[in-house]
Short mmCIF file of C-alpha atoms and ligand atoms in Angstrom, two decimals:
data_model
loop_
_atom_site.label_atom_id
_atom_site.label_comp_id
_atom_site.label_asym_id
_atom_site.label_seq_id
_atom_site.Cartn_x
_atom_site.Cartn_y
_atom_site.Cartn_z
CA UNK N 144 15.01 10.60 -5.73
CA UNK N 145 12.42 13.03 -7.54
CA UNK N 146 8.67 12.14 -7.82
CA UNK N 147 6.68 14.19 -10.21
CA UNK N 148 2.84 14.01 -10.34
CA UNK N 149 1.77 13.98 -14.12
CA UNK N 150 -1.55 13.23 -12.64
CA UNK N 151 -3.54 12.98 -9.97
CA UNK N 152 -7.20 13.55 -10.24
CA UNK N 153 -10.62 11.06 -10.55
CA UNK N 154 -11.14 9.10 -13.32
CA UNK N 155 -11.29 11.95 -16.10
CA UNK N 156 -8.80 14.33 -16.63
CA UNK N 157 -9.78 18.05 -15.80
CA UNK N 158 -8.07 20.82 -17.93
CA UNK N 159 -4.97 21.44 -16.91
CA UNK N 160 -4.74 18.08 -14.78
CA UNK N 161 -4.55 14.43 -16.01
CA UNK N 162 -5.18 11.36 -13.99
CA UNK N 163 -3.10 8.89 -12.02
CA UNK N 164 0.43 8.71 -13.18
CA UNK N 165 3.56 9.50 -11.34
CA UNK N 166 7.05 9.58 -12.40
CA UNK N 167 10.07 9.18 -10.49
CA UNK N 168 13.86 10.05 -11.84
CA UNK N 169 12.25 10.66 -14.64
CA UNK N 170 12.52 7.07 -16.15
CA UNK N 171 9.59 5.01 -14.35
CA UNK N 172 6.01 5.47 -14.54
CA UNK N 173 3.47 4.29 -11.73
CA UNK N 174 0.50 4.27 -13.72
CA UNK N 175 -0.08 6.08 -17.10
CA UNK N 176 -2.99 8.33 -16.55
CA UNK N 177 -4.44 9.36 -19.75
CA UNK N 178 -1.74 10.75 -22.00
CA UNK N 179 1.84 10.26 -20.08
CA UNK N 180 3.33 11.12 -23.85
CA UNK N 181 2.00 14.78 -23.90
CA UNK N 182 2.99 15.09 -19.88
CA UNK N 183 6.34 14.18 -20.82
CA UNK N 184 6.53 16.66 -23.11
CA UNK N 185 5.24 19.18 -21.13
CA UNK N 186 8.16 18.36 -19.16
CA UNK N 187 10.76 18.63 -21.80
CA UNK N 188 11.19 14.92 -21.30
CA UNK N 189 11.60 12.37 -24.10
CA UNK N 190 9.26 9.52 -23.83
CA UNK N 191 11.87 7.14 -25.01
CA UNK N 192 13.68 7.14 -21.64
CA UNK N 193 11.36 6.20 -19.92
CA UNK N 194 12.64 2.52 -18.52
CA UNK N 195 9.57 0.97 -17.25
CA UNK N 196 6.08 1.09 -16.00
CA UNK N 197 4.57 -0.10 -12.99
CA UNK N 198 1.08 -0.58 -12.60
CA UNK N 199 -1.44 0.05 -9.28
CA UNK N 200 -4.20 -2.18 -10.88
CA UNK N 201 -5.53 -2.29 -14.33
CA UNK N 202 -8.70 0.45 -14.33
CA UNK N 203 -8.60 2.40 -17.53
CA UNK N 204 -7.95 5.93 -15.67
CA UNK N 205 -4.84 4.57 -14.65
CA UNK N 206 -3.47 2.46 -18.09
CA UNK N 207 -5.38 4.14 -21.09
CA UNK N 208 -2.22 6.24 -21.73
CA UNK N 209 -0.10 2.84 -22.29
CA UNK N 210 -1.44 2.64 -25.84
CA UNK N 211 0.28 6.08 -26.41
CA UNK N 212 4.10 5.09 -24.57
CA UNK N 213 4.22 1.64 -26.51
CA UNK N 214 3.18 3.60 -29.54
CA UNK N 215 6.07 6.23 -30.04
CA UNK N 216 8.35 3.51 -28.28
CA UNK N 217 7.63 1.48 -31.68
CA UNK N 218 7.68 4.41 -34.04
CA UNK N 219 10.89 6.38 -32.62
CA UNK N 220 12.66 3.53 -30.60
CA UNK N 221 15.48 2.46 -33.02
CA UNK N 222 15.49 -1.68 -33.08
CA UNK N 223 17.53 -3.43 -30.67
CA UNK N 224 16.97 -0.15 -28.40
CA UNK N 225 16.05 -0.39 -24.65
CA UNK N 226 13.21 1.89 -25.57
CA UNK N 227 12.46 -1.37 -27.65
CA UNK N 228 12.13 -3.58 -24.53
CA UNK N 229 10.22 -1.27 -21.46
CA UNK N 230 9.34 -3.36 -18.63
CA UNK N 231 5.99 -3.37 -17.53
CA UNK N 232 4.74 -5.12 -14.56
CA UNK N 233 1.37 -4.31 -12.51
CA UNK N 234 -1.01 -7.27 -10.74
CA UNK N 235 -0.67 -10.15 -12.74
CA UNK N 236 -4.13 -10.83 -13.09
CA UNK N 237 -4.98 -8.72 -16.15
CA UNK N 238 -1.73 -6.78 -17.06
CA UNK N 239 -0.77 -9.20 -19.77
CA UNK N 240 -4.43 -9.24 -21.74
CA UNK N 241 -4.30 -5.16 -21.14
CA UNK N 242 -0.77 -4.70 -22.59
CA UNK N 243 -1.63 -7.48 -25.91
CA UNK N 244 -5.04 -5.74 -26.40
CA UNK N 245 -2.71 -2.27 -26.49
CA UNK N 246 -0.50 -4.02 -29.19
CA UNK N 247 -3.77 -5.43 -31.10
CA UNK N 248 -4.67 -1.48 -31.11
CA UNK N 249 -2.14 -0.05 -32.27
CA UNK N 250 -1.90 -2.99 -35.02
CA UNK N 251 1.36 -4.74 -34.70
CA UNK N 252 0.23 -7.57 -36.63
CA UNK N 253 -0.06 -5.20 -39.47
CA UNK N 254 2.81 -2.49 -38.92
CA UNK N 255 5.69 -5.08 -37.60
CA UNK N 256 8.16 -2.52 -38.01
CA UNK N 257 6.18 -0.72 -34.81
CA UNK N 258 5.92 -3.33 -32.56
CA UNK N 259 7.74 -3.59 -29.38
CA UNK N 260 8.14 -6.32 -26.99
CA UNK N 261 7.86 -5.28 -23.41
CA UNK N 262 9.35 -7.00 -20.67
CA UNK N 263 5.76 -8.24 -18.62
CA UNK N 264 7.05 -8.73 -14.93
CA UNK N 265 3.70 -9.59 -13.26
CA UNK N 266 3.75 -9.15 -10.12
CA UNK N 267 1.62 -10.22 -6.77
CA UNK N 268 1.62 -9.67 -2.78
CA UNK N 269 5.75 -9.51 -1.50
CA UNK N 270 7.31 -9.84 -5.24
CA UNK N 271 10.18 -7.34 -5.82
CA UNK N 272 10.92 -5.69 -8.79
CA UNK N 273 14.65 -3.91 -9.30
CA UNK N 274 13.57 -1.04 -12.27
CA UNK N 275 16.20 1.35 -13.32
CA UNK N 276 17.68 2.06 -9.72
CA UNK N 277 14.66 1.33 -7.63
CA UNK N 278 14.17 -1.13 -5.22
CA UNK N 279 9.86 -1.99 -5.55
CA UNK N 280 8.30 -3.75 -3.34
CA UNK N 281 4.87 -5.12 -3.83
CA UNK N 282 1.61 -5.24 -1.51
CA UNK N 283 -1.58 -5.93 -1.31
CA UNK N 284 -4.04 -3.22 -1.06
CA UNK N 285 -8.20 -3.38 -0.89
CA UNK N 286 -9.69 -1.96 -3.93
CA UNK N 287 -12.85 -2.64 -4.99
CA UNK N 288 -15.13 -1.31 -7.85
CA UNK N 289 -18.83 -0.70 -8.94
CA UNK N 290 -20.17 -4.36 -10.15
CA UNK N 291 -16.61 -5.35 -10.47
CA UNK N 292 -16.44 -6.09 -7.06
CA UNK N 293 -12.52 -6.17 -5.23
CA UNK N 294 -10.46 -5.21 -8.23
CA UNK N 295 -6.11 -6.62 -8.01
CA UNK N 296 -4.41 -3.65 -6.56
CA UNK N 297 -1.19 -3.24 -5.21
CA UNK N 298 0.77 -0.32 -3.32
CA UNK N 299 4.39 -0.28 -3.34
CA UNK N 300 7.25 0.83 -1.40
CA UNK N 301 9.97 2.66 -3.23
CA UNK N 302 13.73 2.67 -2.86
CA UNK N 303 16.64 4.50 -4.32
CA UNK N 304 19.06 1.81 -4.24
CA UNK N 305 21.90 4.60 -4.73
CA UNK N 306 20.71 6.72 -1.82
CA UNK N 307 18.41 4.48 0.31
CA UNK N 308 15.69 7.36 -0.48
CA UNK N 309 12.45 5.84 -0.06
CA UNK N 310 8.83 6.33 -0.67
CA UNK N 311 5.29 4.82 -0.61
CA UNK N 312 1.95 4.57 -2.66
CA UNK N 313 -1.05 3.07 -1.71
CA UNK N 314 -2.26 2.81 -5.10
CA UNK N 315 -6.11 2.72 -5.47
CA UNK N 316 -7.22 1.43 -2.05
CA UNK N 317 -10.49 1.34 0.25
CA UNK N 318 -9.48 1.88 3.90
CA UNK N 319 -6.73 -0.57 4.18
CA UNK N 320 -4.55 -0.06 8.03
CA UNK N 321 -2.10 -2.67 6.26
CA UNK N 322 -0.58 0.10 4.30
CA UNK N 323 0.89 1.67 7.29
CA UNK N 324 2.98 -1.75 7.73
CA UNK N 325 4.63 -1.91 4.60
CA UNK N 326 4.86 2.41 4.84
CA UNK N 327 6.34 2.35 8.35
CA UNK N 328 8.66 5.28 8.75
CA UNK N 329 9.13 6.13 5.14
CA UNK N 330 9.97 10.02 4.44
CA UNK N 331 6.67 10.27 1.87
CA UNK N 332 3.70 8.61 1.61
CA UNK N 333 1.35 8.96 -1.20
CA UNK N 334 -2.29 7.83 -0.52
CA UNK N 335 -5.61 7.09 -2.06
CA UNK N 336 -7.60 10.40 -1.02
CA UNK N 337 -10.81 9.09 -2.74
CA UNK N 338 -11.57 5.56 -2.03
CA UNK N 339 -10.44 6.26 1.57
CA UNK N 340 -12.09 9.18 3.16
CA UNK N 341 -8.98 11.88 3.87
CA UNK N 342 -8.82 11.25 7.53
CA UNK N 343 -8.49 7.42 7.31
CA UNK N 344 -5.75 7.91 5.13
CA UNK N 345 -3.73 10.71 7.09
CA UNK N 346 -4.71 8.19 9.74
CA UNK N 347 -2.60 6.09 8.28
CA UNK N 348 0.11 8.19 8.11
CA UNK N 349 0.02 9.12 11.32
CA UNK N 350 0.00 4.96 12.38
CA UNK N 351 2.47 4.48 9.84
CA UNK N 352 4.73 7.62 11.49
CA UNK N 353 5.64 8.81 7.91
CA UNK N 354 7.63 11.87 7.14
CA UNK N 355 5.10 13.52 5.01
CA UNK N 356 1.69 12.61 3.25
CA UNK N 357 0.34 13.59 0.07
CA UNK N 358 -3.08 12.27 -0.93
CA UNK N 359 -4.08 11.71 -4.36
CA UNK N 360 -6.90 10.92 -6.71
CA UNK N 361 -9.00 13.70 -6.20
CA UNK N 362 -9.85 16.62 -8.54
CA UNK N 363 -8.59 20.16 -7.37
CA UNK N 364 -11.95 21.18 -6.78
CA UNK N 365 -12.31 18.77 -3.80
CA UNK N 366 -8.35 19.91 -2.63
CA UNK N 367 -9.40 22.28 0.51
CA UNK N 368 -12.19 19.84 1.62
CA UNK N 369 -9.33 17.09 1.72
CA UNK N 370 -7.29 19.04 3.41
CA UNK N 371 -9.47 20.35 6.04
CA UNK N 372 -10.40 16.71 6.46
CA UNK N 373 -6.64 15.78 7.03
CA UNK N 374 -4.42 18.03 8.56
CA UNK N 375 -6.64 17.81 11.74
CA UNK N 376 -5.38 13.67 12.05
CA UNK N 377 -1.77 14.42 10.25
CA UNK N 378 -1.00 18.13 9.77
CA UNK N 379 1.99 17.49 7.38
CA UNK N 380 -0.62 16.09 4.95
CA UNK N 381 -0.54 18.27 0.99
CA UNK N 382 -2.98 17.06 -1.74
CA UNK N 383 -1.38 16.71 -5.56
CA UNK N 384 -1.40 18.69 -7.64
CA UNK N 385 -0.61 18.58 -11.65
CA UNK N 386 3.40 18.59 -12.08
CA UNK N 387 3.77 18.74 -7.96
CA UNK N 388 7.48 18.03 -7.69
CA UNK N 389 9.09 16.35 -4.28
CA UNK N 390 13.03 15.59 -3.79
CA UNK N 391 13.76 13.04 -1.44
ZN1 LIG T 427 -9.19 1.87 -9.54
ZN1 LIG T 428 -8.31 5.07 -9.93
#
């Protein structure tokens, strides 16, 4: 299984480094980050494989690239096409008002001959989703915003069917010890290293006796002072960078 950071920093992208989005085999997207189309590229990738996309919660820094991947799906995607038909599934709370008010954007009403009709899978606390190969299991995680108050969030836990390769992602999440349940003993965890302070979530990873840690959502600027924060409680603990690559 590959997982490739196409971004990783705070709400706004920094040059050179976009925000939340990871992809894994390169066909499924956690998250979009700002512009998953031009990260593809980057990449050499064609947006049009891309199978799915599975959503952490619904804050903009983490869907406004959607708008983009349903766009070129539409324009390049030849009818009938799987490219046609992406799933997308996230906390079923707002996914399916974010993903019409995408489609109202880009104007399907008016340019029918670009519209494409994605496969919602909403999804809550313990639902699995089967995506291209992977085996995605849904939790609960504690996120909660500004005046928003606690936002729908979920982490999930990753499997290869083919290999029985696994990962974990806490998504956005406020110190939440119930991550290291539904993490136990996995080869990589990737964490929240914003909303939880670096040392609660290598903590975590330490509880949740993972093979390696990488935290995420911080800009690179912050990357040694996570770090120093970390490695004290879990010493195999990296922070992401842009395009950070990891074979399981
Ligand atoms: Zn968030
Ligand atoms: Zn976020």
């Amino acid at each position: 299984m590959k997982i490739t950071f196409l971004g990783h920093t705070s709400c706004v992208p920094d040059v050179g480094a976009d925000t939340s989005c990871l992809l894994v085999n390169d066909r499924v997207l956690f998250d979009t980050g700002w512009a998953p189309v031009l990260r593809l590229r980057e990449l050499g990738i064609d947006p049009l494989t891309i199978a799915g996309v599975v959503f952490s919660h619904m804050h903009q820094d983490h869907y406004l690239g959607l708008v983009q991947l349903m766009f070129i799906c539409g324009l390049q995607g030849k009818p009938g096409s799987a490219s046609r038909t992406p799933t997308i599934a996230g906390p079923g709370e707002h996914l399916g008002e974010v993903v019409e008010a995408c489609g109202n954007y880009l104007q399907f009403a008016r340019f029918p001959e670009c519209a494409i009709e994605p496969e919602l899978r909403p999804l809550s606390d313990g639902d699995v989703l089967e995506l291209a190969g992977l085996r995605i299991e849904a939790h609960a995680v504690h996120h909660v915003s500004g005046r928003h108050g606690v936002e729908p969030a979920l982490g999930y836990r990753v499997k290869e069917v083919a290999t029985g390769a696994e990962f974990a992602f806490s998504g956005d999440t406020h110190p939440f010890p119930p991550v290291a349940e539904f993490a136990r003993g996995v080869p990589l965890l990737i964490h929240d290293g914003a909303h939880t302070p670096p040392e609660d979530g290598a903590a975590v990873a330490r509880e949740a006796n993972v093979g390696r840690l990488v935290l995420t959502h911080s800009p690179e600027a912050r990357r040694e002072d996570v770090l120093a924060r970390a490695r004290p409680v879990f010493p195999l603990t990296d922070a992401a960078t842009q395009f950070m690559t990891i074979e399981l």
